[in-house]
């Protein structure tokens, strides 16, 4: 038993279930609805309100080969190109072939997509897609509509939901099988403070970790809780170095922190141009798809051009859309820009890249199983192999949907039922950093592991993060004035620190440029040495890194397999046979 847990009070209350789903985006709610429909007692636990996760913020849409002349094979090709040699082809094939029907089932659940005059689903383009295949809703409010439909379905199915609940750690039985989770609820009455949901199947659908950076499109709940929990439970995570920076986020001024308004790629899909202050379209000549190149290329180009021009942002010019199109097609973005004093109908929008999506996450197989028996991961928190080194635009809602259905099918086939499994307490506790460290972590990560990375910047970031980790360890357990009181802020910062350490370790090890991992000191892609995944495990002593061949991605092998056990120091990268 290698499990590590957060310093927290013992659970004071408990709920029994067959399945607990943590997270309430498209991945979590789809899994929960399917499990409940099959007769399993299902509990949904979510950090804020049911509709507060990342799904609600998705603008552009959901990609699927739904249009005339489009095929899953073409969608596969575009996804593999964006993934820069690291996609697991079987996972992508699953996504693109099961995707169209999964979208139709979502429509059956009550989601309304925008349609053309003849009643067919309206499709747009985004970066990296050679076809119009992005279905959207409410113009640019696709996630909000999907979230609305799923929350309504969950309410009509009368699912047991626990809101305002931060998940803490995995519970396991004596054999190391999943037995539920501990969580902290800011509630009243029966479920308040630290408690437990006992269940033989746990599905983590907690979303991303954008809050490790100063500026992000992610909501404040995206603090890497699921990945951190999985690491403490001994599960493997993979590809964490591949953080996708969205090229066009409304620039709110240097040093602005937290969630920033997204300006969807669909705006470029409909013909907006990226220009510098003089009005020059700098993407022309850089890539055959110009503004619609894969988003890592566009994010890099914006960053480079800004450096060249000695500024911090570029502009997105869509004045030629006119007021009617702006209002009909992009009402959310129009309102967000106007709220910040920019009128896109009459002026170009200042834009800059910001952290957007974790292409890596908890390593799973095609059924969403992680390396810990009974623990599943779905959506942004998971690394199914679909995204490789860079996620193709609008593939994430689809991934959440398709793999949620697969996970539910797997759990239903296993028919786990809440039993009287003895739950064992993990012996090792993880030190709690001070809640004030949150801003420090974000600054370290933005400076050292942002769009531009180098061996030096990553080494400095690693050192600074290890300092924070060491001081947390020194201070934990002391009763002095610096002692950190366990609580939501401290647990969130512990999660941010852990995932940042892993991200930086992986980014420092990957000595090449690939997909959304851009090393200025290693500008070339190195297929011979680095067409590999970096898989990380946490032990009480160290972070353990190993490299795997891409073909080895699919079937998940049990944690503690021989190649992992051999590595016991921090950051070795033994090669998988
Ligand atoms: C966007 O609308 O540009 C974001 C879509 C995505 O990240 O998939």
XYZ file of C-alpha atoms and ligand atoms in Angstrom:
585
model
C 0.000 0.000 0.000
C 1.725 3.174 -1.185
C -1.111 5.630 -0.687
C -0.541 9.107 0.613
C -3.311 11.330 1.943
C -3.883 14.969 2.685
C -3.708 16.063 6.292
C -7.406 16.206 7.191
C -9.752 15.309 10.025
C -11.259 11.791 10.014
C -14.621 11.535 8.208
C -17.518 12.470 10.468
C -20.311 11.194 8.219
C -20.714 8.763 5.325
C -22.913 7.791 2.397
C -22.973 4.342 0.743
C -23.283 4.019 -3.033
C -22.441 1.676 -5.904
C -20.692 4.451 -7.825
C -19.454 7.884 -6.869
C -18.846 10.323 -9.703
C -16.678 13.305 -8.789
C -17.346 16.259 -11.073
C -20.376 17.589 -12.894
C -19.245 18.529 -16.404
C -20.195 16.617 -19.524
C -18.011 13.640 -18.491
C -19.267 13.350 -14.928
C -22.960 13.873 -15.552
C -23.050 11.582 -18.599
C -21.382 8.792 -16.604
C -23.734 9.320 -13.676
C -26.876 9.342 -15.819
C -25.864 6.118 -17.566
C -24.935 4.326 -14.318
C -28.157 5.412 -12.623
C -30.231 4.379 -15.645
C -28.747 0.882 -15.286
C -29.934 0.679 -11.682
C -26.715 1.493 -9.822
C -26.951 3.702 -6.753
C -25.034 6.713 -8.003
C -23.835 9.748 -6.080
C -22.522 12.860 -7.869
C -20.101 14.979 -5.873
C -19.152 18.403 -7.199
C -16.892 21.181 -5.974
C -19.281 24.094 -6.392
C -22.734 23.968 -7.975
C -23.692 21.322 -10.516
C -23.212 23.716 -13.437
C -20.011 25.374 -12.227
C -17.354 23.261 -13.962
C -15.379 23.873 -17.159
C -18.052 22.462 -19.494
C -20.234 25.523 -18.976
C -17.458 27.762 -20.299
C -16.866 25.909 -23.558
C -17.724 28.240 -26.400
C -16.721 26.826 -29.769
C -18.464 23.501 -29.659
C -18.198 19.782 -30.038
C -16.375 18.204 -32.959
C -17.852 15.187 -34.749
C -18.075 13.965 -38.325
C -21.722 14.937 -38.754
C -21.526 16.968 -41.962
C -22.075 15.811 -45.512
C -18.860 14.431 -46.970
C -17.091 14.343 -43.619
C -15.983 11.018 -42.199
C -14.544 9.719 -38.924
C -11.376 8.922 -40.882
C -10.866 12.614 -41.757
C -11.554 13.609 -38.174
C -8.983 10.987 -37.125
C -6.386 12.429 -39.508
C -6.808 15.979 -38.166
C -6.642 14.746 -34.557
C -3.451 12.759 -35.207
C -1.764 15.742 -36.886
C -2.604 18.050 -33.961
C -1.387 15.380 -31.479
C 2.115 15.581 -33.002
C 2.952 11.875 -32.967
C 1.779 11.089 -29.444
C -1.887 10.200 -29.918
C -2.946 6.657 -29.214
C -4.546 5.796 -32.540
C -6.965 3.257 -31.040
C -8.242 5.883 -28.613
C -8.658 8.441 -31.399
C -10.439 5.896 -33.583
C -12.805 5.157 -30.705
C -13.471 8.878 -30.290
C -14.170 9.676 -33.908
C -16.230 6.584 -34.719
C -18.380 6.588 -31.579
C -18.565 10.409 -31.499
C -21.369 11.142 -33.976
C -23.856 8.779 -32.286
C -22.832 10.026 -28.849
C -23.688 13.572 -29.989
C -27.055 12.343 -31.298
C -27.721 10.722 -27.892
C -26.800 14.010 -26.212
C -29.406 15.694 -28.399
C -31.806 12.963 -27.250
C -31.031 13.980 -23.663
C -32.297 17.470 -24.471
C -29.332 19.545 -25.722
C -30.315 21.943 -28.527
C -27.677 22.655 -31.148
C -27.826 25.512 -33.656
C -29.280 24.467 -36.995
C -29.189 25.762 -40.554
C -32.291 26.918 -42.441
C -33.006 23.355 -43.573
C -32.949 22.075 -39.988
C -29.611 20.214 -40.111
C -26.979 20.843 -37.416
C -24.963 23.994 -38.237
C -21.235 23.249 -38.335
C -18.290 25.607 -38.082
C -14.511 25.280 -38.356
C -11.751 25.668 -35.800
C -7.967 25.405 -35.852
C -6.558 22.157 -37.221
C -9.871 20.967 -38.715
C -9.894 20.642 -42.477
C -13.694 20.585 -42.494
C -16.638 22.271 -40.897
C -17.385 19.753 -38.133
C -17.936 21.770 -34.960
C -21.530 21.676 -33.731
C -22.430 24.664 -31.572
C -25.286 25.923 -29.456
C -26.556 29.407 -28.609
C -23.978 30.746 -31.085
C -20.967 30.584 -28.773
C -22.557 29.061 -25.653
C -22.230 25.364 -26.460
C -20.975 24.260 -23.058
C -23.671 26.203 -21.253
C -26.374 24.461 -23.292
C -24.863 20.998 -22.795
C -24.531 21.690 -19.089
C -28.141 22.915 -18.891
C -29.472 19.798 -20.611
C -27.447 17.386 -18.464
C -28.180 19.147 -15.162
C -31.873 19.073 -16.032
C -31.654 15.340 -16.811
C -29.843 14.694 -13.514
C -32.534 16.606 -11.653
C -35.375 14.762 -13.362
C -33.686 11.422 -12.637
C -33.503 12.569 -8.972
C -29.835 11.596 -8.673
C -28.208 12.009 -5.292
C -25.944 15.052 -5.655
C -23.587 16.624 -3.134
C -22.597 20.200 -4.042
C -19.874 22.437 -2.560
C -17.788 19.344 -1.920
C -14.014 19.243 -2.381
C -12.862 15.673 -2.891
C -9.819 14.880 -0.748
C -8.545 11.325 -1.141
C -9.288 7.871 -2.422
C -10.333 5.191 0.054
C -9.143 1.662 -0.617
C -9.669 -1.778 0.876
C -6.957 -4.110 2.146
C -6.266 -5.368 -1.419
C -5.776 -1.845 -2.724
C -9.152 -1.790 -4.502
C -11.131 1.415 -4.591
C -13.603 1.765 -1.723
C -14.763 5.377 -2.107
C -13.527 8.878 -1.427
C -13.163 11.295 1.444
C -14.456 14.795 0.848
C -15.087 18.083 2.558
C -18.509 19.640 2.228
C -19.325 23.236 2.988
C -22.888 22.429 3.861
C -25.335 22.387 6.624
C -26.760 19.665 8.749
C -26.213 16.050 7.828
C -23.329 16.480 5.373
C -21.006 19.113 6.672
C -17.231 19.049 7.111
C -15.132 15.999 6.231
C -17.074 12.862 5.317
C -16.847 9.812 3.068
C -18.752 8.300 0.194
C -18.153 4.555 0.297
C -18.377 2.986 -3.166
C -16.509 0.225 -5.034
C -16.319 2.363 -8.186
C -15.060 5.947 -8.257
C -15.129 8.055 -11.423
C -12.952 11.153 -11.368
C -14.292 13.787 -13.761
C -12.890 16.804 -11.971
C -11.689 18.758 -15.013
C -8.377 20.520 -15.442
C -5.639 22.381 -13.633
C -5.500 25.763 -15.401
C -5.300 27.520 -12.041
C -1.641 26.507 -11.721
C -0.961 29.436 -14.088
C -1.668 33.118 -13.444
C -3.907 33.569 -16.475
C -6.234 30.817 -17.644
C -9.555 30.243 -19.323
C -10.425 27.724 -16.583
C -12.832 28.536 -13.756
C -11.515 28.900 -10.206
C -12.453 25.289 -9.366
C -9.819 23.918 -11.793
C -7.037 23.292 -9.292
C -5.914 19.833 -10.400
C -7.748 18.062 -7.559
C -8.401 14.844 -9.486
C -4.839 14.404 -10.754
C -3.446 15.166 -7.285
C -5.816 12.663 -5.661
C -4.877 10.005 -8.209
C -1.159 10.618 -7.651
C -1.541 10.282 -3.877
C -3.505 7.070 -4.442
C -0.588 5.625 -6.441
C -2.191 5.917 -9.902
C -0.127 6.761 -12.949
C -0.462 10.094 -14.712
C 0.862 10.812 -18.170
C 1.714 13.673 -20.561
C 1.299 16.431 -17.957
C 3.875 18.599 -19.725
C 1.427 19.164 -22.583
C -0.499 22.204 -21.437
C -2.470 23.783 -24.195
C -2.412 27.572 -24.247
C -5.416 28.992 -26.047
C -4.093 31.542 -28.543
C -6.878 34.094 -28.217
C -7.956 35.117 -24.761
C -9.135 38.689 -24.194
C -6.061 40.578 -22.984
C -7.004 42.337 -19.760
C -3.631 43.907 -19.016
C -0.258 42.631 -17.864
C -0.456 40.781 -14.577
C -4.192 40.072 -14.650
C -4.833 36.843 -12.773
C -7.337 34.011 -12.730
C -9.999 33.166 -15.272
C -9.873 35.346 -18.409
C -12.580 35.608 -21.097
C -12.062 33.230 -24.013
C -12.401 34.477 -27.585
C -13.355 31.249 -29.305
C -11.354 29.809 -32.141
C -14.685 29.704 -33.952
C -14.322 33.483 -34.418
C -11.272 32.715 -36.543
C -13.201 29.786 -38.044
C -15.724 32.306 -39.341
C -13.012 34.497 -40.869
C -11.474 36.777 -38.222
C -7.831 37.771 -38.809
C -4.940 37.972 -36.396
C -3.076 41.226 -36.868
C -0.376 43.215 -35.138
C -0.720 46.865 -34.096
C -0.034 47.985 -37.681
C -2.819 45.747 -39.033
C -0.474 43.192 -40.656
C -1.737 39.577 -40.802
C 1.291 37.823 -39.355
C -0.076 34.248 -39.684
C 0.057 34.402 -43.482
C 3.144 32.585 -44.659
C 3.655 30.890 -41.287
C 1.308 27.964 -41.919
C -0.851 26.827 -44.834
C -3.936 27.164 -42.627
C -2.919 30.677 -41.469
C -5.163 31.698 -38.513
C -6.640 28.192 -38.475
C -3.363 26.378 -37.923
C -3.343 24.042 -34.878
C -3.522 26.181 -31.779
C 0.013 25.501 -30.506
C 1.322 27.043 -33.725
C -0.953 30.065 -33.422
C -0.126 30.536 -29.702
C 3.600 30.406 -30.464
C 3.226 32.815 -33.383
C 1.340 35.341 -31.241
C 3.935 35.069 -28.472
C 6.829 35.448 -30.929
C 5.235 38.363 -32.732
C 4.489 40.124 -29.452
C 8.129 39.687 -28.427
C 9.331 41.018 -31.778
C 7.047 44.038 -31.516
C 7.879 44.613 -27.838
C 4.257 44.283 -26.767
C 2.211 41.811 -24.738
C -0.647 41.078 -27.074
C -1.813 40.962 -30.679
C -5.252 41.746 -32.110
C -8.104 39.724 -33.521
C -9.903 41.708 -36.182
C -13.486 40.712 -36.958
C -14.997 44.109 -37.637
C -16.095 42.834 -41.055
C -18.600 40.455 -39.372
C -20.829 43.463 -38.689
C -23.136 43.934 -35.721
C -25.811 41.442 -36.816
C -23.392 38.531 -37.136
C -21.624 39.388 -33.897
C -24.922 39.447 -32.031
C -26.319 36.272 -33.571
C -23.212 34.114 -33.758
C -21.029 35.264 -30.853
C -23.285 36.892 -28.253
C -21.254 35.645 -25.259
C -17.932 36.946 -26.580
C -19.484 40.227 -27.689
C -20.907 40.773 -24.198
C -17.615 39.829 -22.479
C -15.613 42.221 -24.700
C -18.084 45.045 -24.195
C -18.029 44.447 -20.429
C -14.290 45.166 -20.635
C -14.689 48.270 -22.793
C -13.869 46.710 -26.194
C -16.411 46.775 -29.012
C -15.433 44.091 -31.576
C -17.900 45.507 -34.082
C -15.814 48.671 -34.327
C -12.322 47.752 -33.147
C -9.912 44.800 -33.140
C -9.876 42.727 -29.931
C -6.589 42.645 -27.958
C -5.719 38.961 -27.458
C -2.953 36.892 -25.878
C -2.519 33.188 -25.089
C -3.560 31.771 -21.677
C -3.512 28.287 -20.142
C -6.535 26.451 -21.471
C -6.418 22.674 -21.408
C -4.407 19.851 -19.877
C -3.805 17.395 -22.703
C -2.374 14.922 -20.179
C -3.851 13.574 -16.978
C -4.585 10.311 -15.193
C -3.582 7.475 -17.453
C -6.478 5.287 -18.562
C -7.274 2.525 -20.969
C -10.113 2.634 -23.482
C -12.631 1.806 -20.746
C -11.484 4.698 -18.595
C -9.781 2.400 -16.083
C -6.785 3.806 -14.263
C -3.955 1.783 -12.752
C -5.849 1.564 -9.435
C -8.597 -1.093 -9.573
C -12.049 0.463 -9.363
C -10.790 3.992 -10.051
C -11.833 5.549 -13.369
C -10.980 8.916 -14.916
C -12.951 10.772 -17.577
C -12.749 14.090 -19.410
C -9.947 16.622 -18.972
C -8.633 14.930 -15.820
C -7.916 11.780 -17.835
C -5.221 10.926 -20.330
C -6.898 8.439 -22.677
C -4.301 8.964 -25.400
C -6.767 10.882 -27.571
C -5.000 14.244 -27.438
C -1.353 13.245 -27.648
C 0.913 16.296 -27.423
C -1.832 18.761 -28.315
C -5.601 18.511 -28.250
C -7.475 19.300 -31.444
C -10.036 22.076 -30.894
C -13.461 20.959 -29.682
C -12.409 17.340 -29.183
C -12.722 17.642 -25.401
C -16.506 17.748 -24.978
C -16.614 14.804 -27.374
C -14.002 12.878 -25.393
C -15.953 13.476 -22.180
C -19.112 12.197 -23.802
C -17.702 9.125 -25.564
C -15.539 7.889 -22.707
C -18.248 8.558 -20.105
C -20.491 6.132 -21.955
C -17.677 3.570 -22.101
C -16.919 3.937 -18.399
C -20.568 3.566 -17.449
C -20.797 0.437 -19.626
C -17.726 -1.017 -17.911
C -19.009 -0.292 -14.421
C -22.455 -1.651 -15.240
C -20.896 -4.832 -16.671
C -18.917 -5.287 -13.438
C -22.035 -4.723 -11.333
C -20.204 -3.468 -8.276
C -22.419 -3.119 -5.250
C -21.723 -1.262 -2.064
C -20.556 -3.846 0.418
C -18.939 -3.866 3.800
C -15.345 -3.612 2.523
C -12.957 -2.650 5.277
C -11.486 0.723 4.408
C -7.829 1.180 5.252
C -6.350 4.523 6.192
C -3.329 5.502 4.090
C -0.453 5.814 6.521
C 1.490 8.683 4.964
C 0.154 12.235 5.091
C 1.152 14.913 2.635
C 2.264 18.251 4.171
C 0.013 21.260 3.665
C 1.548 24.408 2.180
C 0.299 27.763 3.348
C -2.756 29.030 1.418
C -0.707 32.173 0.622
C 1.530 30.032 -1.604
C -1.176 29.951 -4.300
C -0.078 33.193 -6.016
C 3.575 32.209 -5.688
C 2.949 28.878 -7.430
C 1.059 30.634 -10.239
C 3.888 33.120 -10.769
C 6.540 30.385 -10.731
C 4.594 28.333 -13.250
C 3.832 31.246 -15.574
C 7.442 32.377 -15.618
C 9.055 28.955 -15.819
C 6.605 26.594 -17.527
C 4.355 28.823 -19.650
C 4.147 29.117 -23.423
C 7.926 29.621 -23.600
C 10.027 27.093 -21.708
C 13.726 26.301 -21.506
C 15.979 24.045 -19.441
C 16.906 27.068 -17.313
C 13.388 28.339 -16.749
C 12.185 24.851 -15.856
C 15.119 24.168 -13.529
C 14.437 27.425 -11.672
C 10.734 26.610 -11.431
C 11.521 23.101 -10.155
C 13.827 24.498 -7.487
C 11.324 27.100 -6.325
C 8.533 24.547 -6.158
C 10.729 22.105 -4.210
C 11.482 24.939 -1.763
C 7.765 25.420 -1.192
C 7.333 21.681 -0.750
C 10.234 21.472 1.702
C 8.989 24.360 3.811
C 5.523 22.838 3.923
C 7.098 19.588 5.145
C 9.134 21.426 7.781
C 6.181 23.384 9.063
C 3.668 20.541 9.025
C 3.028 19.006 12.367
C 4.443 22.013 14.216
C 2.153 23.854 16.570
C 3.984 27.158 15.977
C 2.600 30.291 14.389
C 3.333 28.980 10.887
C 1.313 25.760 11.347
C -1.186 25.413 8.512
C -4.744 24.620 9.512
C -6.318 21.990 7.238
C -9.099 23.531 5.167
C -10.260 24.040 1.586
C -7.686 26.718 0.718
C -4.759 24.701 2.076
C -5.950 21.471 0.382
C -6.355 23.273 -2.952
C -2.870 24.733 -2.704
C -1.480 21.285 -1.817
C -3.076 19.988 -5.021
C -1.747 22.913 -7.092
C 1.745 22.383 -5.717
C 1.760 18.653 -6.371
C 0.530 18.887 -9.966
C 2.906 21.796 -10.651
C 5.871 19.740 -9.417
C 4.898 16.859 -11.701
C 4.263 19.140 -14.685
C 7.627 20.858 -14.296
C 9.478 17.575 -13.773
C 7.955 16.181 -16.969
C 8.550 19.387 -18.961
C 12.166 19.498 -17.765
C 12.735 15.869 -18.764
C 11.227 16.231 -22.234
C 14.201 17.684 -24.074
C 12.495 18.517 -27.347
C 9.724 20.678 -28.753
C 6.498 18.853 -29.562
C 2.851 19.889 -29.785
C 2.093 22.401 -27.071
C 5.389 21.765 -25.235
C 7.747 24.386 -26.620
C 11.374 24.314 -25.455
C 13.320 27.318 -26.710
C 16.590 25.500 -26.012
C 15.392 22.384 -27.904
C 13.407 23.803 -30.807
C 13.258 20.565 -32.813
C 10.971 17.567 -32.483
C 13.057 14.499 -31.638
C 11.097 11.421 -32.700
C 13.955 9.021 -32.151
C 14.213 9.707 -28.446
C 10.943 11.366 -27.583
C 8.117 9.731 -29.454
C 7.342 8.504 -25.964
C 4.990 9.285 -23.124
C 6.272 10.432 -19.771
C 4.426 8.509 -17.099
C 4.675 9.678 -13.491
C 3.887 8.006 -10.192
C 4.166 9.430 -6.705
C 5.680 7.373 -3.916
C 6.204 8.547 -0.329
C 9.869 9.093 -1.261
C 9.806 10.634 -4.729
C 8.171 11.427 -8.021
C 9.016 8.542 -10.325
C 9.125 9.215 -14.069
C 9.428 6.673 -16.832
C 9.183 6.807 -20.590
C 6.866 4.507 -22.519
C 6.558 3.791 -26.192
C 3.393 5.237 -27.738
C 2.163 1.754 -28.630
C 2.351 0.798 -24.956
C -0.237 3.403 -24.115
C -3.430 1.420 -24.523
C -3.783 -1.370 -22.008
C -3.167 -0.112 -18.514
C -0.848 -2.290 -16.545
C -1.078 -2.598 -12.820
C 0.682 0.070 -10.810
C 3.981 -1.144 -9.427
C 4.963 -3.117 -12.520
C 8.635 -4.010 -12.635
C 9.797 -1.047 -14.710
C 8.315 1.366 -12.173
C 9.564 -0.426 -9.115
C 13.126 -0.176 -10.329
C 13.058 3.598 -10.133
C 13.133 4.976 -6.642
C 14.889 8.315 -6.944
C 13.330 11.545 -8.137
C 12.839 11.997 -11.880
C 14.636 9.028 -13.436
C 13.392 8.169 -16.898
C 13.974 4.471 -17.409
C 12.897 3.210 -20.793
C 10.041 0.780 -20.967
C 11.028 -2.370 -22.806
C -12.727 27.584 -28.420
O -13.925 27.798 -28.578
O -11.845 28.187 -29.020
C -12.319 26.541 -27.449
C -12.734 25.242 -27.976
C -11.859 24.204 -27.380
O -10.988 24.508 -26.563
O -12.017 23.055 -27.772
